[in-house]
């Protein structure tokens, strides 16, 4: 097995792209990543996407996008794992290069969510859950997370406003990210006054529906420097699963797939949570951020929420998270999110994060969650040299 | 969900029929053929009593498409007496009165309809356990 490095990154602004179709968004990100890497060809293209069939009436994205960016003829395929599709595609690219079968692989995550009205998008997102035993009962994706948040507050004696630090931190970091959807800070008052979506989850606990695409170019580490002086090495990559439905999990308040995926990645990288300089986690909802911090080993059970309350997740804190705004404020174009996280981690490790720079960042971790916790993909990245 | 998908779940929707693992005795709902506790085959049908308590709940202020008529409606994870958790709507209750630990029982209710002229989908919901009337 070979070491794999990221030699190019590209991203589009996250937001409502009324003038751009899915193929244009994906194309923008892929071409930017190829320019950044200085490559004109690749052996394969893996596309992370969840909902193109439902929302855009378009499947078969591998061939569509490969042709659109001038790579007609190469191997190309779509990878789907709900909101974890992006990082699942990165891992497929990693496996392909690590195996020695392919050399240069492009991975793009893309989602075009604003083509449909709200209720259609909400119903489509619910397809990440169990259609026969969750969704048919009128359960939306938000409400599954609300069930977790309610139980968490009950079991650990936590108040709703204790979670405020998550969206406040996310919005603060997004304010200086030119690619973020919401580039303005929010206050505790804004959080407390926000409209309820599924109690206790309100609008400020929730990441937004958005369009966007992000891409990376992967190559064997031994030749990475030939392309890119600032290449970043993937030192851990893992995908783990849990039961699809919340009610089928052994302990709903413990994201066991997140724990398993993080442990596998730590083991491969030969590090532990204390060695991680920043963590791009999956804050689809503020409860998800708390549960992720616990599962990945940054807090005891029931204590993840206090990292936000005590300011330990800020850029200068013990474990900075969502350094460019996270899902909450950069935005959450679902199948693209996992690739955005990796692109942002690369910016941190290249020390190109500008005002969002985590000082002396050497090792970063990204974790992308599919559904309410059923598929979790973790990557650990390290600056080269 | 399409008509055949709903039809084939009739034993689960109307009767809460699950399975029991003959190896370790775990009661399983929904049925799944391989026991998640011991990974041995589990094909033996098991009839749940339909009683349990609220493990967690939420109230949807933004309904899923097809469920707008019920908005706002409470949804719960119900811990059945026999062990499993079930996701279901709560009914016959003011959302304000729902609390964790509340005893509930299964009833059969309309869940949704497939379009204006379409199939009515029935299934389980849970209501607060009825109390016996007190004399005098």
XYZ file of C-alpha atoms in Angstrom:
521
model
C 0.000 0.000 0.000
C 1.220 3.499 -0.882
C 0.929 6.755 1.015
C -1.508 9.204 -0.566
C -1.348 13.007 -0.661
C -3.719 15.768 -1.641
C -2.080 17.846 -4.378
C -4.950 20.120 -5.380
C -8.117 21.669 -3.930
C -11.030 23.655 -5.338
C -14.351 24.906 -4.013
C -17.280 27.045 -5.074
C -19.000 29.516 -2.820
C -21.762 27.767 -0.854
C -25.167 29.357 -1.336
C -28.145 29.627 -3.661
C -26.708 29.338 -7.170
C -29.807 30.124 -9.247
C -27.748 30.585 -12.411
C -25.720 27.389 -12.165
C -26.679 23.771 -12.714
C -25.199 20.772 -10.938
C -22.717 20.093 -13.739
C -21.469 23.699 -13.738
C -20.950 23.707 -9.964
C -19.073 20.405 -10.104
C -17.075 21.607 -13.098
C -16.006 24.818 -11.333
C -14.675 22.872 -8.354
C -12.926 20.171 -10.428
C -11.231 22.658 -12.754
C -10.087 24.790 -9.805
C -8.600 21.716 -8.107
C -6.847 20.608 -11.320
C -5.359 24.112 -11.757
C -4.225 24.102 -8.130
C -2.576 20.695 -8.618
C -1.144 21.542 -12.009
C -2.611 18.413 -13.614
C -4.339 18.168 -16.984
C -5.409 14.567 -16.785
C -6.463 12.011 -14.210
C -7.048 8.272 -14.024
C -10.455 8.490 -12.373
C -13.163 10.802 -11.080
C -15.262 9.910 -8.035
C -18.360 12.012 -7.436
C -19.870 12.336 -3.962
C -23.548 13.208 -4.222
C -26.731 12.240 -2.397
C -29.798 13.662 -4.108
C -29.220 14.408 -7.791
C -31.866 11.855 -8.799
C -34.522 13.257 -6.492
C -33.772 16.964 -6.779
C -32.337 17.386 -10.276
C -33.779 14.379 -12.133
C -30.226 13.371 -12.954
C -28.255 10.278 -12.078
C -25.147 8.866 -13.727
C -23.056 11.789 -12.528
C -19.679 10.120 -13.050
C -19.837 10.169 -16.829
C -21.717 13.479 -16.926
C -19.101 15.410 -14.964
C -16.038 13.640 -16.399
C -17.163 14.611 -19.889
C -18.091 18.149 -18.801
C -14.597 18.875 -17.455
C -12.789 17.475 -20.501
C -11.933 14.063 -19.054
C -14.135 11.989 -21.367
C -12.929 8.399 -21.392
C -11.683 8.044 -17.794
C -13.163 5.835 -15.083
C -15.904 7.805 -13.330
C -18.613 6.838 -10.829
C -20.940 8.367 -8.241
C -20.561 7.395 -4.568
C -23.564 7.708 -2.227
C -23.781 7.535 1.571
C -26.414 10.212 2.318
C -24.802 13.330 3.864
C -21.574 11.321 4.115
C -21.292 10.923 0.323
C -18.493 13.475 -0.042
C -16.031 11.882 2.365
C -17.092 8.408 1.209
C -15.963 9.473 -2.293
C -12.674 10.836 -0.895
C -12.082 7.466 0.729
C -12.770 5.646 -2.558
C -10.164 7.874 -4.186
C -7.772 7.198 -1.327
C -8.245 3.416 -1.670
C -7.693 3.580 -5.426
C -4.397 5.508 -5.156
C -3.177 3.645 -2.059
C -3.738 0.308 -3.811
C -1.374 1.264 -6.606
C -3.999 0.659 -9.284
C -4.514 4.370 -10.060
C -2.161 7.339 -9.787
C -4.028 10.626 -10.116
C -7.634 10.612 -8.883
C -10.023 13.549 -8.689
C -12.814 13.543 -6.117
C -15.645 16.045 -6.307
C -18.574 16.442 -3.923
C -21.546 18.290 -5.372
C -25.127 18.999 -4.353
C -27.668 21.250 -6.076
C -30.495 21.575 -3.553
C -32.362 24.753 -4.504
C -34.002 23.424 -7.688
C -36.958 22.140 -5.642
C -39.317 23.679 -3.093
C -38.686 23.238 0.640
C -41.052 20.325 1.393
C -39.660 18.318 -1.540
C -36.099 18.877 -0.343
C -37.107 17.966 3.235
C -38.747 14.740 2.062
C -35.688 13.884 -0.040
C -33.299 14.441 2.857
C -35.422 12.070 4.938
C -34.367 9.295 2.539
C -31.177 9.104 4.610
C -33.359 7.509 7.319
C -35.359 4.242 7.351
C -38.254 4.741 4.896
C -40.369 1.871 6.249
C -39.948 2.379 9.973
C -38.970 6.016 10.537
C -40.054 8.285 7.690
C -43.527 6.775 7.086
C -44.424 7.926 10.600
C -44.050 11.557 9.533
C -40.493 11.811 10.772
C -38.253 14.399 9.111
C -34.480 14.309 9.317
C -34.475 17.257 11.723
C -36.926 15.513 14.028
C -34.696 12.427 14.369
C -31.954 14.699 15.664
C -34.481 16.477 17.884
C -35.253 13.110 19.534
C -31.547 12.772 20.323
C -31.233 16.342 21.609
C -34.297 16.022 23.870
C -32.974 12.805 25.397
C -29.470 14.289 25.785
C -30.859 17.298 27.662
C -32.929 14.966 29.860
C -30.166 12.488 30.620
C -27.370 14.981 31.290
C -29.399 17.871 32.716
C -28.353 20.255 29.929
C -30.306 23.379 28.929
C -31.018 24.289 25.324
C -29.000 27.498 25.508
C -25.928 25.510 26.576
C -25.643 24.534 22.899
C -25.453 28.182 21.736
C -21.653 28.110 21.563
C -21.750 25.802 18.526
C -23.622 28.091 16.095
C -21.974 31.208 17.553
C -18.512 29.751 16.870
C -19.552 28.534 13.402
C -20.932 31.916 12.339
C -17.926 33.779 13.730
C -15.558 31.641 11.640
C -17.762 31.849 8.545
C -17.674 35.662 8.697
C -14.136 35.612 7.279
C -14.571 32.690 4.857
C -15.248 34.026 1.324
C -16.792 30.648 0.381
C -19.277 30.549 3.289
C -23.037 30.951 2.960
C -23.615 33.003 6.137
C -20.778 35.492 6.558
C -22.008 37.193 9.708
C -21.740 36.529 13.421
C -24.803 35.723 15.543
C -25.485 36.522 19.200
C -26.843 34.460 22.077
C -30.101 36.423 21.707
C -30.402 35.427 18.035
C -29.964 31.806 19.082
C -32.561 31.994 21.836
C -35.136 33.798 19.681
C -34.814 31.556 16.607
C -37.905 29.889 15.157
C -38.572 26.321 16.350
C -38.241 23.600 13.696
C -38.660 20.400 15.742
C -38.455 21.071 19.463
C -35.912 21.472 20.976
C -34.086 22.076 17.649
C -34.521 25.612 16.353
C -33.340 27.274 13.164
C -29.997 28.294 14.715
C -29.292 24.685 15.721
C -29.714 23.654 12.072
C -27.445 23.760 9.050
C -28.982 25.262 5.884
C -29.987 23.737 2.553
C -27.484 24.984 -0.033
C -25.809 24.467 -3.398
C -22.098 23.883 -3.669
C -19.211 21.770 -4.915
C -15.704 21.058 -3.661
C -12.936 18.937 -5.148
C -9.550 17.432 -4.321
C -6.841 15.829 -6.464
C -5.060 12.805 -4.968
C -1.680 11.347 -5.945
C 0.928 8.981 -4.464
C 2.921 10.835 -1.779
C 6.288 9.946 -3.350
C 5.491 12.037 -6.432
C 3.199 14.623 -4.793
C 5.942 17.245 -4.456
C 6.485 17.190 -8.230
C 3.005 18.646 -8.616
C 2.476 20.632 -5.457
C 5.046 22.053 -3.003
C 2.310 22.328 -0.370
C 0.917 18.817 -0.547
C -0.870 17.365 2.459
C -0.680 13.680 3.389
C -3.663 11.500 4.318
C -2.384 9.621 7.377
C -5.693 8.087 8.405
C -8.842 7.145 6.498
C -11.743 5.082 7.802
C -15.410 4.384 7.159
C -17.629 2.709 9.768
C -21.341 2.003 10.018
C -24.150 1.641 12.556
C -27.828 0.683 12.261
C -29.614 2.993 9.810
C -32.517 3.821 12.145
C -32.016 5.639 15.449
C -34.379 3.152 17.158
C -32.183 0.214 16.098
C -29.034 1.567 17.780
C -27.859 -0.023 20.986
C -27.469 3.389 22.628
C -28.904 6.284 20.595
C -26.841 8.919 22.456
C -23.535 7.339 21.484
C -22.510 7.649 17.822
C -20.786 4.273 17.713
C -19.937 4.536 13.999
C -18.253 7.890 14.693
C -16.255 6.323 17.529
C -15.295 3.290 15.447
C -14.350 5.368 12.429
C -12.263 7.775 14.545
C -10.505 4.910 16.357
C -9.610 3.199 13.090
C -8.248 6.459 11.685
C -6.269 7.232 14.883
C -4.763 3.752 14.811
C -3.695 4.058 11.189
C -2.194 7.501 11.823
C -0.528 6.356 15.045
C -1.969 9.289 16.992
C -4.726 10.059 19.499
C -7.186 12.916 20.022
C -4.565 14.961 21.910
C -2.433 15.167 18.758
C -5.214 16.717 16.646
C -4.784 20.483 16.124
C -8.291 21.099 14.717
C -11.379 19.039 13.924
C -13.741 19.684 11.016
C -16.757 17.857 12.414
C -20.270 17.297 11.089
C -22.379 19.965 12.828
C -25.567 19.302 10.837
C -27.276 20.201 14.134
C -25.725 21.491 17.334
C -26.521 18.156 19.054
C -24.529 16.353 16.324
C -21.491 18.492 17.123
C -21.708 17.577 20.823
C -22.150 13.854 20.092
C -19.267 13.889 17.572
C -16.866 15.474 20.061
C -17.759 12.728 22.538
C -17.519 9.855 20.038
C -14.165 11.044 18.662
C -12.646 11.178 22.134
C -12.522 14.936 22.817
C -15.012 14.842 25.699
C -16.588 12.389 28.120
C -20.158 11.366 27.436
C -22.552 14.183 28.299
C -19.701 16.712 28.341
C -19.314 17.539 24.624
C -21.691 20.460 24.931
C -19.457 22.107 27.537
C -16.556 22.412 25.089
C -18.742 24.925 23.240
C -19.867 26.619 26.411
C -16.325 27.055 27.671
C -14.925 28.358 24.375
C -12.615 25.384 23.793
C -13.820 25.002 20.186
C -12.782 28.475 18.985
C -9.791 29.075 16.675
C -7.537 29.650 19.694
C -9.158 26.987 21.900
C -8.080 23.494 22.888
C -9.807 21.814 19.944
C -10.931 24.288 17.240
C -13.894 23.018 15.205
C -15.719 24.333 12.124
C -12.790 26.642 11.392
C -14.399 27.985 8.203
C -17.968 27.961 9.527
C -18.815 24.269 9.520
C -22.083 22.901 8.176
C -24.032 25.503 10.149
C -22.551 28.634 8.594
C -20.344 27.627 5.646
C -23.461 25.728 4.579
C -24.376 22.069 4.047
C -24.756 21.054 0.386
C -25.110 17.485 1.634
C -23.081 15.349 -0.784
C -20.422 18.067 -1.098
C -19.910 18.676 2.620
C -17.371 15.916 3.242
C -15.140 17.280 0.488
C -15.480 20.874 1.763
C -14.230 19.641 5.143
C -11.131 18.123 3.515
C -10.488 21.235 1.380
C -10.689 23.404 4.513
C -8.354 21.096 6.415
C -5.840 21.347 3.569
C -6.026 25.163 3.699
C -5.267 25.002 7.434
C -2.328 22.623 6.960
C -0.900 24.699 4.100
C -1.217 27.712 6.400
C -3.376 29.445 3.795
C -6.384 29.966 6.053
C -5.894 33.730 6.466
C -7.847 35.132 9.423
C -9.193 31.603 10.070
C -5.739 30.090 10.551
C -5.267 27.742 13.500
C -1.764 28.592 14.743
C 0.900 25.952 14.100
C -1.644 23.522 12.656
C 0.175 20.281 11.772
C -2.505 17.598 12.055
C -6.182 18.022 11.200
C -9.115 15.650 11.351
C -12.322 15.675 9.309
C -15.439 13.640 10.061
C -18.447 13.388 7.765
C -21.667 11.715 8.930
C -24.267 10.054 6.710
C -27.835 10.056 8.025
C -28.394 10.334 11.759
C -25.103 8.499 12.404
C -25.224 5.322 10.281
C -22.191 5.985 8.056
C -19.219 7.921 9.386
C -16.037 8.641 7.452
C -12.997 10.075 9.230
C -9.832 11.417 7.624
C -6.668 12.533 9.386
C -4.390 14.824 7.394
C -0.862 16.000 8.086
C 1.288 18.772 6.685
C 4.242 17.338 4.700
C 7.839 17.901 5.660
C -43.798 4.814 -0.218
C -45.441 2.804 -2.992
C -48.563 0.631 -2.476
C -46.724 -2.743 -2.493
C -44.197 -1.439 0.032
C -46.968 -0.480 2.422
C -49.024 -3.657 1.816
C -46.208 -6.053 2.633
C -45.669 -4.411 6.044
C -49.230 -5.118 7.218
C -48.182 -7.408 10.094
C -45.829 -4.800 11.449
C -48.084 -1.774 10.888
C -51.301 -3.244 12.313
C -50.055 -5.792 14.846
C -46.467 -4.912 15.793
C -45.294 -8.390 14.791
C -41.562 -8.702 15.210
C -39.215 -11.599 15.817
C -37.544 -13.379 18.685
C -34.018 -14.741 18.512
C -34.058 -18.458 19.395
C -30.410 -18.302 20.410
C -30.218 -15.368 22.838
C -33.890 -14.554 23.344
C -33.675 -10.934 22.144
C -37.012 -9.518 20.975
C -36.664 -7.712 17.654
C -38.772 -5.015 16.065
C -38.737 -4.431 13.159
C -38.090 -8.026 12.006
C -34.620 -8.422 10.514
C -33.727 -12.128 10.162
C -30.281 -11.850 11.785
C -30.151 -11.061 15.491
C -28.158 -7.832 16.052
C -27.209 -9.010 19.559
C -25.696 -12.415 18.753
C -25.593 -12.479 14.908
C -27.502 -15.781 14.794
C -30.563 -16.317 12.548
C -33.839 -14.945 13.947
C -36.930 -15.964 11.988
C -39.391 -16.824 14.774
C -42.345 -14.389 14.756
C -43.030 -12.592 18.024
C -46.110 -10.620 18.966
C -45.401 -7.414 20.894
C -47.991 -6.221 23.420
C -47.874 -2.619 22.218
C -47.164 -1.121 25.639
C -44.229 1.034 26.536
C -43.035 4.453 27.609
C -41.707 7.592 25.942
C -37.894 7.441 25.683
C -37.679 10.776 23.854
C -39.997 13.039 21.882
C -40.178 16.077 19.644
C -42.909 18.220 18.129
C -42.654 18.907 14.409
C -43.400 22.511 13.540
C -42.368 21.876 9.932
C -44.159 18.759 8.686
C -42.884 16.325 6.146
C -44.674 16.524 2.763
C -47.919 14.512 3.103
C -48.214 15.146 6.863
C -49.027 18.891 6.816
C -52.595 18.331 8.032
C -51.308 17.178 11.433
C -48.839 20.032 12.047
C -47.673 20.527 14.744
C -47.479 16.844 15.716
C -45.510 14.954 18.364
C -43.175 12.118 17.407
C -41.552 9.832 19.943
C -39.096 7.051 20.424
C -41.168 4.578 22.426
C -39.379 2.004 24.575
C -41.517 -1.145 24.343
C -41.918 -3.281 27.468
C -40.193 -6.166 25.656
C -37.087 -4.048 24.920
C -36.934 -2.459 21.463
C -37.350 1.231 20.653
C -39.988 2.165 18.065
C -40.311 5.477 16.207
C -43.944 6.605 16.086
C -46.280 9.562 16.292
C -48.099 10.208 19.536
C -51.849 10.759 19.299
C -54.800 11.718 21.528
C -52.499 13.944 23.562
C -51.736 17.651 23.836
C -48.085 18.034 22.727
C -47.558 20.183 25.850
C -48.337 17.208 28.097
C -45.841 14.780 26.580
C -42.906 13.902 28.814
C -40.090 11.373 28.950
C -41.231 8.282 30.855
C -44.916 8.744 29.956
C -46.672 5.323 29.691
C -48.133 4.819 26.210
C -49.932 2.115 24.228
C -50.243 1.321 20.536
C -53.338 2.223 18.517
C -54.038 1.965 14.783
C -54.466 5.296 13.033
C -54.234 6.927 9.633
C -50.645 7.973 8.913
C -51.013 9.736 5.558
C -52.562 9.453 2.116
C -50.736 8.976 -1.132
C -52.017 12.051 -2.995
C -55.576 13.406 -3.055
C -57.251 10.316 -4.530
C -54.688 7.846 -3.325
C -54.275 5.070 -0.837
C -54.791 5.827 2.828
C -51.818 4.512 4.784
C -52.689 3.169 8.240
C -50.216 2.223 10.900
C -49.316 2.396 14.562
C -49.331 5.490 16.696
C -49.067 5.579 20.489
C -51.406 7.294 22.953
C -51.194 7.836 26.705
C -52.344 4.682 28.542
C -56.008 5.146 29.424
C -56.711 5.334 33.146
C -59.662 3.423 34.641
C -62.650 5.652 35.492
C -62.887 6.477 39.194
C -66.297 5.899 40.768
C -68.055 8.702 42.652
